Short mmCIF file of C-alpha atoms and ligand atoms in Angstrom, two decimals:
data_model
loop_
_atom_site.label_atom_id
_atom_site.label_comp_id
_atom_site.label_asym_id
_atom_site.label_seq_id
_atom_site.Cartn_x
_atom_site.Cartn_y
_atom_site.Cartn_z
CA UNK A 292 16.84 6.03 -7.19
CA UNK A 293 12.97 5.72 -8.14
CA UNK A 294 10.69 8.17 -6.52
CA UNK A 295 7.12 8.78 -6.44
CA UNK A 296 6.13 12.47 -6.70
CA UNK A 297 2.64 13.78 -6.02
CA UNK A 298 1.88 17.13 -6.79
CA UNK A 299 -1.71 18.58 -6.38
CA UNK A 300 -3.49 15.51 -7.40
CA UNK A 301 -7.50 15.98 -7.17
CA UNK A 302 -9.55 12.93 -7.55
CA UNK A 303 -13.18 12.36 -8.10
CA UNK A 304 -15.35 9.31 -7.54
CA UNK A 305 -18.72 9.69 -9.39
CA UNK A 306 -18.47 12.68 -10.22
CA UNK A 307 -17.51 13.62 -6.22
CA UNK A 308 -14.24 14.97 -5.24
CA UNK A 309 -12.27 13.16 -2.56
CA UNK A 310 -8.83 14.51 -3.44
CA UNK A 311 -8.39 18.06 -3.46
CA UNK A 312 -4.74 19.14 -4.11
CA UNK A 313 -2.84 16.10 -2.03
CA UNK A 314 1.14 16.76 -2.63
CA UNK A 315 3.23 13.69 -1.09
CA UNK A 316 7.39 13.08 -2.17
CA UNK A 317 8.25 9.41 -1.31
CA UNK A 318 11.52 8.13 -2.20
CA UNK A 319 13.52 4.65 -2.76
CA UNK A 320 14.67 3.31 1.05
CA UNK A 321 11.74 6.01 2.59
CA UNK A 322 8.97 4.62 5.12
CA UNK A 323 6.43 7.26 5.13
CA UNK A 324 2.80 7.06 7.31
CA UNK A 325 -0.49 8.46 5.98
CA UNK A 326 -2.48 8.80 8.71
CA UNK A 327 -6.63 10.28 8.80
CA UNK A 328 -9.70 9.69 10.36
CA UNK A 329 -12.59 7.35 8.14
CA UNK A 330 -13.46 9.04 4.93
CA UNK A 331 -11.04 11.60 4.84
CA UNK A 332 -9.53 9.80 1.38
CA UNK A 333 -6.62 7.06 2.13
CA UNK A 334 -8.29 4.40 0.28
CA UNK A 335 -9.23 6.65 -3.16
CA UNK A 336 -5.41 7.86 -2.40
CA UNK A 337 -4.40 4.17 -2.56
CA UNK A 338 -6.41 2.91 -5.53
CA UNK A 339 -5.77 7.01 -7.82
CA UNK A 340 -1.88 5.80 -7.54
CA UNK A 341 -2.61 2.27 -8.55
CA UNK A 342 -4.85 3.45 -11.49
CA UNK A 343 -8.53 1.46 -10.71
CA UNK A 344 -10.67 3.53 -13.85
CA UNK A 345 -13.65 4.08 -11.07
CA UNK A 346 -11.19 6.95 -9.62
CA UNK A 347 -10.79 9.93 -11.74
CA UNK A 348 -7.97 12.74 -11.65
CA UNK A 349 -9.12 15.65 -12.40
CA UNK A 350 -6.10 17.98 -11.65
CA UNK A 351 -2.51 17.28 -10.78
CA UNK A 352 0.20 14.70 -11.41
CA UNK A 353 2.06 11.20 -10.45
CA UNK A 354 5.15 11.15 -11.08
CA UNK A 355 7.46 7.84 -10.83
CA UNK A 356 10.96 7.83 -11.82
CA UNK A 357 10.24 10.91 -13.55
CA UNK A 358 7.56 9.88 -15.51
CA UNK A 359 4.34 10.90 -15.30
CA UNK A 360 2.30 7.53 -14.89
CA UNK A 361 -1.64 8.70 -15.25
CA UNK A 362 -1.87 7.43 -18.15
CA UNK A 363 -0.64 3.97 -17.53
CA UNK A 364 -2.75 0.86 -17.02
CA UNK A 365 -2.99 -0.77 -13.32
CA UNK A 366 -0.51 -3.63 -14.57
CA UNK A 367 2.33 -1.10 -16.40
CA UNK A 368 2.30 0.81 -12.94
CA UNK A 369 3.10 -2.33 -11.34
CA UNK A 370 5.26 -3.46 -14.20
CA UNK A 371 7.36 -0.03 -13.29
CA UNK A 372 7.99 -1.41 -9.76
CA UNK A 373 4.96 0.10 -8.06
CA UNK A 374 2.78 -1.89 -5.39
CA UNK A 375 -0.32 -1.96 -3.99
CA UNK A 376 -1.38 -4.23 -1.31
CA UNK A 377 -5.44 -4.20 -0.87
CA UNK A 378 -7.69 -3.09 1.91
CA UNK A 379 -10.12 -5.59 1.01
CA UNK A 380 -7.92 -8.65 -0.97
CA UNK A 381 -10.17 -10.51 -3.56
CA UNK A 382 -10.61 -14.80 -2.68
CA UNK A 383 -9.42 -16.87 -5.49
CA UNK A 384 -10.79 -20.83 -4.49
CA UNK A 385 -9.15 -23.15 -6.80
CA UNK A 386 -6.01 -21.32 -7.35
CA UNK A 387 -3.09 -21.53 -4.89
CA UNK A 388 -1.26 -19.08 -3.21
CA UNK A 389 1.87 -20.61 -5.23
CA UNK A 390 0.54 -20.96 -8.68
CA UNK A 391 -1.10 -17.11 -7.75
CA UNK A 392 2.66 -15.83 -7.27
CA UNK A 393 4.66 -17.66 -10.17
CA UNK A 394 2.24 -16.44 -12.72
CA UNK A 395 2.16 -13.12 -11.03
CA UNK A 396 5.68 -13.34 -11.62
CA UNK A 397 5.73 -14.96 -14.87
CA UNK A 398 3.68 -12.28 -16.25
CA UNK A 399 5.97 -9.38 -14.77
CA UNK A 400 9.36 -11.32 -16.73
CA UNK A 401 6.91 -11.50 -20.05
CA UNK A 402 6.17 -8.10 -20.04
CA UNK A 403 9.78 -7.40 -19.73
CA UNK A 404 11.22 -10.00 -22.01
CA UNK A 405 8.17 -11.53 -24.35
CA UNK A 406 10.66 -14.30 -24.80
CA UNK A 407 10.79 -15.37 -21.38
CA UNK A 408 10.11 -18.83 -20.34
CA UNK A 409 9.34 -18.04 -16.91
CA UNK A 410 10.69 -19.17 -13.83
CA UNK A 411 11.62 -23.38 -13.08
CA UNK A 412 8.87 -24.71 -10.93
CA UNK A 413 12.10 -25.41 -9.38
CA UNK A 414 13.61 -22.36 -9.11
CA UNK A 415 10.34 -20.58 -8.51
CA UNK A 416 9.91 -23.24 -5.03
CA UNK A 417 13.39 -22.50 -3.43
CA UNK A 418 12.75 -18.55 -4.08
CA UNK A 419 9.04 -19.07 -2.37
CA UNK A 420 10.63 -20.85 0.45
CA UNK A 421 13.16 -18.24 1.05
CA UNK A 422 10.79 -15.45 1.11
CA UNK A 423 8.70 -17.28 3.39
CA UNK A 424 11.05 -18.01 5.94
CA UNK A 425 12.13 -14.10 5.45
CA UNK A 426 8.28 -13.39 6.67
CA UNK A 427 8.24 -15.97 9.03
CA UNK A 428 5.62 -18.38 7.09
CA UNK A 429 4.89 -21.74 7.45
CA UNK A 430 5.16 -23.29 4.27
CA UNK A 431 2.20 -25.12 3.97
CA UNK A 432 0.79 -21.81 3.23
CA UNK A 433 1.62 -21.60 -0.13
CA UNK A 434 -0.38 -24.77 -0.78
CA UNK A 435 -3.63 -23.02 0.25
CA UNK A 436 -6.19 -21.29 -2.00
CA UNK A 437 -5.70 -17.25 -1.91
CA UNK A 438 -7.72 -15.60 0.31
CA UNK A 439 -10.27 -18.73 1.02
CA UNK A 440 -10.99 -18.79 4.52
CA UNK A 441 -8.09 -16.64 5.44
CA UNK A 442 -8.31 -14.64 8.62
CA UNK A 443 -7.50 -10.89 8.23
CA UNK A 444 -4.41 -11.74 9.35
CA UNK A 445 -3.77 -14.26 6.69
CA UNK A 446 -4.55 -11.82 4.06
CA UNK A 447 -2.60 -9.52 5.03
CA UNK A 448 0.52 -11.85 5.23
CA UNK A 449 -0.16 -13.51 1.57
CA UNK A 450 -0.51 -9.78 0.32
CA UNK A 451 3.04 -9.30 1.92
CA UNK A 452 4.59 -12.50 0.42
CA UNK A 453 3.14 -10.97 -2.85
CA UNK A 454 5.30 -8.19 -2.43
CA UNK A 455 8.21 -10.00 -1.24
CA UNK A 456 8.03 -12.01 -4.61
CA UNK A 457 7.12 -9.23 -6.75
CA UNK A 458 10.29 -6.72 -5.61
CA UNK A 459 8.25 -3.67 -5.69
CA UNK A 460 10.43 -0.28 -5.46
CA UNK A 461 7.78 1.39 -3.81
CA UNK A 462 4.91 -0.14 -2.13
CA UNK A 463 1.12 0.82 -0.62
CA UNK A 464 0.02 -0.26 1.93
CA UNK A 465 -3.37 0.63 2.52
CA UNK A 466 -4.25 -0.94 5.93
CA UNK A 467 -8.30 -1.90 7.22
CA UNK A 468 -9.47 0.39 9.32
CA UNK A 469 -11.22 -2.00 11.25
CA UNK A 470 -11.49 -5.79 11.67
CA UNK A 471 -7.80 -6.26 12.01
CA UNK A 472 -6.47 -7.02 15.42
CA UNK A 473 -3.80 -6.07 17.40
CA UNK A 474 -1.77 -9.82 15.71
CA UNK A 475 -2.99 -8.81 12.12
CA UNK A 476 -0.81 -5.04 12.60
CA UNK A 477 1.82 -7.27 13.92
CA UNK A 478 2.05 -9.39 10.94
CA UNK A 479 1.96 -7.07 8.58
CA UNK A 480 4.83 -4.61 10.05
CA UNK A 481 7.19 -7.84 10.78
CA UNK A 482 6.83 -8.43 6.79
CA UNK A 483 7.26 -4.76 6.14
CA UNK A 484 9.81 -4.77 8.45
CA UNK A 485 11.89 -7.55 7.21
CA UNK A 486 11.57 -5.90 3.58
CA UNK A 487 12.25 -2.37 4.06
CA UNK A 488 15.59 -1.56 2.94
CA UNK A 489 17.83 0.94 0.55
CA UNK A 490 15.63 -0.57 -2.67
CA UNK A 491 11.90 -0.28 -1.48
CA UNK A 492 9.94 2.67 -0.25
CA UNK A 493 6.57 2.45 1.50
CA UNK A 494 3.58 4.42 1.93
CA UNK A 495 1.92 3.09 5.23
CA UNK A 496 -1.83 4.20 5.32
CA UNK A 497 -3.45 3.79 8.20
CA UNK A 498 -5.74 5.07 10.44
CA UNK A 499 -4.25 3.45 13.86
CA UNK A 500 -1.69 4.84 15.57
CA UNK A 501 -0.49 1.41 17.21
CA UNK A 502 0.68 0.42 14.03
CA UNK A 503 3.32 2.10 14.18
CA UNK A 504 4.34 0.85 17.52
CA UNK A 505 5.80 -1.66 15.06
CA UNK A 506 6.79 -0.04 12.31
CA UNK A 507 9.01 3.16 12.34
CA UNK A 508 7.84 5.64 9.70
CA UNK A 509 10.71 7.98 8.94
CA UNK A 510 8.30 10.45 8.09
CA UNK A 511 3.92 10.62 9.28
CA UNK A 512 1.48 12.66 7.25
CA UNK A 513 -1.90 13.59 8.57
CA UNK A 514 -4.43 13.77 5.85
CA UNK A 515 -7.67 15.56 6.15
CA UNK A 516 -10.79 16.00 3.88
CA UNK A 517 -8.72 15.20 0.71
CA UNK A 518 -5.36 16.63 1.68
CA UNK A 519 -2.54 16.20 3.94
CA UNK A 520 -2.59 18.83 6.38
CA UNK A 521 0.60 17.99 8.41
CA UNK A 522 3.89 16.52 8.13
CA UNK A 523 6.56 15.73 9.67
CA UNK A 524 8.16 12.76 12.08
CA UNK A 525 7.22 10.29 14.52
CA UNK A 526 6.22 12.24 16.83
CA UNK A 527 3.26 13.14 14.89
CA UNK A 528 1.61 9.81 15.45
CA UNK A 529 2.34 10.24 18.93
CA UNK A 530 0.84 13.39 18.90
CA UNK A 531 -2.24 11.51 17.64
CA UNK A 532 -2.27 8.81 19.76
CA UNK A 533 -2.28 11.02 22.64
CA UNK A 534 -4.74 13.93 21.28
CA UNK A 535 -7.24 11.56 18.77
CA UNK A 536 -8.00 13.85 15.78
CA UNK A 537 -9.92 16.55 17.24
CA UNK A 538 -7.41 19.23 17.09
CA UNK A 539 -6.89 18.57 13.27
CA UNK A 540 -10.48 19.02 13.08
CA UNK A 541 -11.17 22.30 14.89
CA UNK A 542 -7.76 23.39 12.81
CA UNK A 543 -8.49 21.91 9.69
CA UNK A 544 -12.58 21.77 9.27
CA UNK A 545 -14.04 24.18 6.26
CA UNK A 546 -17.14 25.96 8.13
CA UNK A 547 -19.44 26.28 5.37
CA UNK A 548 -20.34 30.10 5.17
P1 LIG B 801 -10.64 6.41 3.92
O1 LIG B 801 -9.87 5.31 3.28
O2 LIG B 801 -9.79 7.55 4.39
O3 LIG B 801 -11.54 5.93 5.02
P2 LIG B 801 -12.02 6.55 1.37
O4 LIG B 801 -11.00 6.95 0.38
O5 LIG B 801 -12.40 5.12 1.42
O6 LIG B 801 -11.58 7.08 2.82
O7 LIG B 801 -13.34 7.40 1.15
C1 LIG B 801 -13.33 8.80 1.01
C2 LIG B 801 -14.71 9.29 0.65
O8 LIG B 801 -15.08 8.77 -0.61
C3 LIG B 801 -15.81 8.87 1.61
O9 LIG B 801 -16.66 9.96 1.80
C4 LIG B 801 -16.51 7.74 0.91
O10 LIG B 801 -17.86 7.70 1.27
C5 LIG B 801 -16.33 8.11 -0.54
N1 LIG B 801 -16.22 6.93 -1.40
C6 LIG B 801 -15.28 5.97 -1.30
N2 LIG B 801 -15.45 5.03 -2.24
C7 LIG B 801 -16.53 5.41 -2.96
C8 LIG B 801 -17.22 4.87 -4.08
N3 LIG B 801 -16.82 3.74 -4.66
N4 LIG B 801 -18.28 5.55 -4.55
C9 LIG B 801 -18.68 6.72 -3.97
N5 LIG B 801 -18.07 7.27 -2.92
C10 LIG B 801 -17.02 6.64 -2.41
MG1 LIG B 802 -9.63 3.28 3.62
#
């Protein structure tokens, strides 16, 4: 069983810490919730596990399937089943969301098998449909160039067929914190929904707590100032919804002496 292990991982941006000792355990067939108010660190979380060179550790380990991955490049930690579904998703015009996924795939079964042919155009299509009709997509959306024009919405669902295709074994999910409405959250926990399961863990970030209206985390985290400062289940988030973040402040805020 693959699991991620964070242990007191400190990460600096510019020579700024964000980080400052965050220790998170997130297993195979887990759904856990990272919640926080703006600029408390989800995002430089997101993109330190992912490995984007602008975020530097400076202390601690990330451990997947016992490994310790900080040295790997952004496309071996996805090549070792890791995910990472943007806040902000790049727009590709010209390139479809189809020929974006087959030689996302392609490029995984190379790096595996450097004699691969790659997936039947074929093959590739019935697979595409299938995962599609698992999310709920029209089809005709596969025909469309990624990210061009898309509604938040849209983005968020061609970032979930991405992982749908790609067969992560743990994904991020680092959520907007604003411009997504109430239809966007929707979409995106019906596809994590439908893909949760024994074989895939997820790391939820968010910072609303209707999100998980939809989706039930088994476990919620609340992370503060570079740290999470509280775990434990659902009724956390529920907690939040009906307190805001206050109390974690006046409990958690470093009064400069
Ligand atoms: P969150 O996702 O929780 O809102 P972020 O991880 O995006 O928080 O940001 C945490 C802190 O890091 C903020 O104070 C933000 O201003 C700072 N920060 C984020 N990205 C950068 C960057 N590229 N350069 C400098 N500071 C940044
Ligand atoms: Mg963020």
């Amino acid at each position: 069983m693959s699991e991620l292990v964070i242990k007191n991982l400190h990460v600096s941006i510019e020579g700024k810490e964000i980080l400052k000792g965050l220790d998170l355990t997130l297993k195979q067939g887990e759904v856990h919730a990272i919640m926080g108010p703006n600029g408390t660190g989800k995002s430089t979380l997101a993109y330190a596990l992912m490995g984007h060179p602008r975020y530097e550790v400076t202390e601690g380990e990330i451990l997947f399937k016992g490994r310790n991955i900080l040295g790997l490049a952004a496309d071996e930690r996805s090549r070792q089943g890791l995910f990472l579904a943007f806040q902000y998703p790049v727009a590709i015009p010209g390139v479809t969301v189809a020929n974006f996924l087959r030689t996302a795939l392609n490029a995984r079964r190379r790096a595996e098998n450097p004699d691969d042919k790659g997936i039947s155009i074929l093959e590739f299509r019935k697979m595409l449909k299938a995962k599609m009709d698992l999310l709920k997509m029209d089809h005709a959306f596969a025909g469309r160039y990624l990210n061009d024009g898309f509604s938040g919405g849209e983005k968020k669902r061609a970032e979930i067929l991405q992982m749908a295709t790609l067969v992560p074994e743990i994904a991020i999910l680092d959520e907007t914190d604003s411009g997504l409405d109430i239809d966007a959250l929707r979409i995106v926990s019906e596809g994590v929904n439908a893909l949760t399961g024994p074989d895939l863990g997820v790391l939820i970030i968010t910072h609303y707590q209707r999100l998980l209206n939809y989706i039930k985390p088994n476990f919620v985290h609340i992370m503060f100032n570079g740290r999470i400062v509280e775990s434990g289940g659902p009724e956390l988030a529920l907690r939040l919804e009906e307190q805001g973040y206050d109390w974690i402040r006046e409990k958690y805020e470093e009064v400069p002496a």
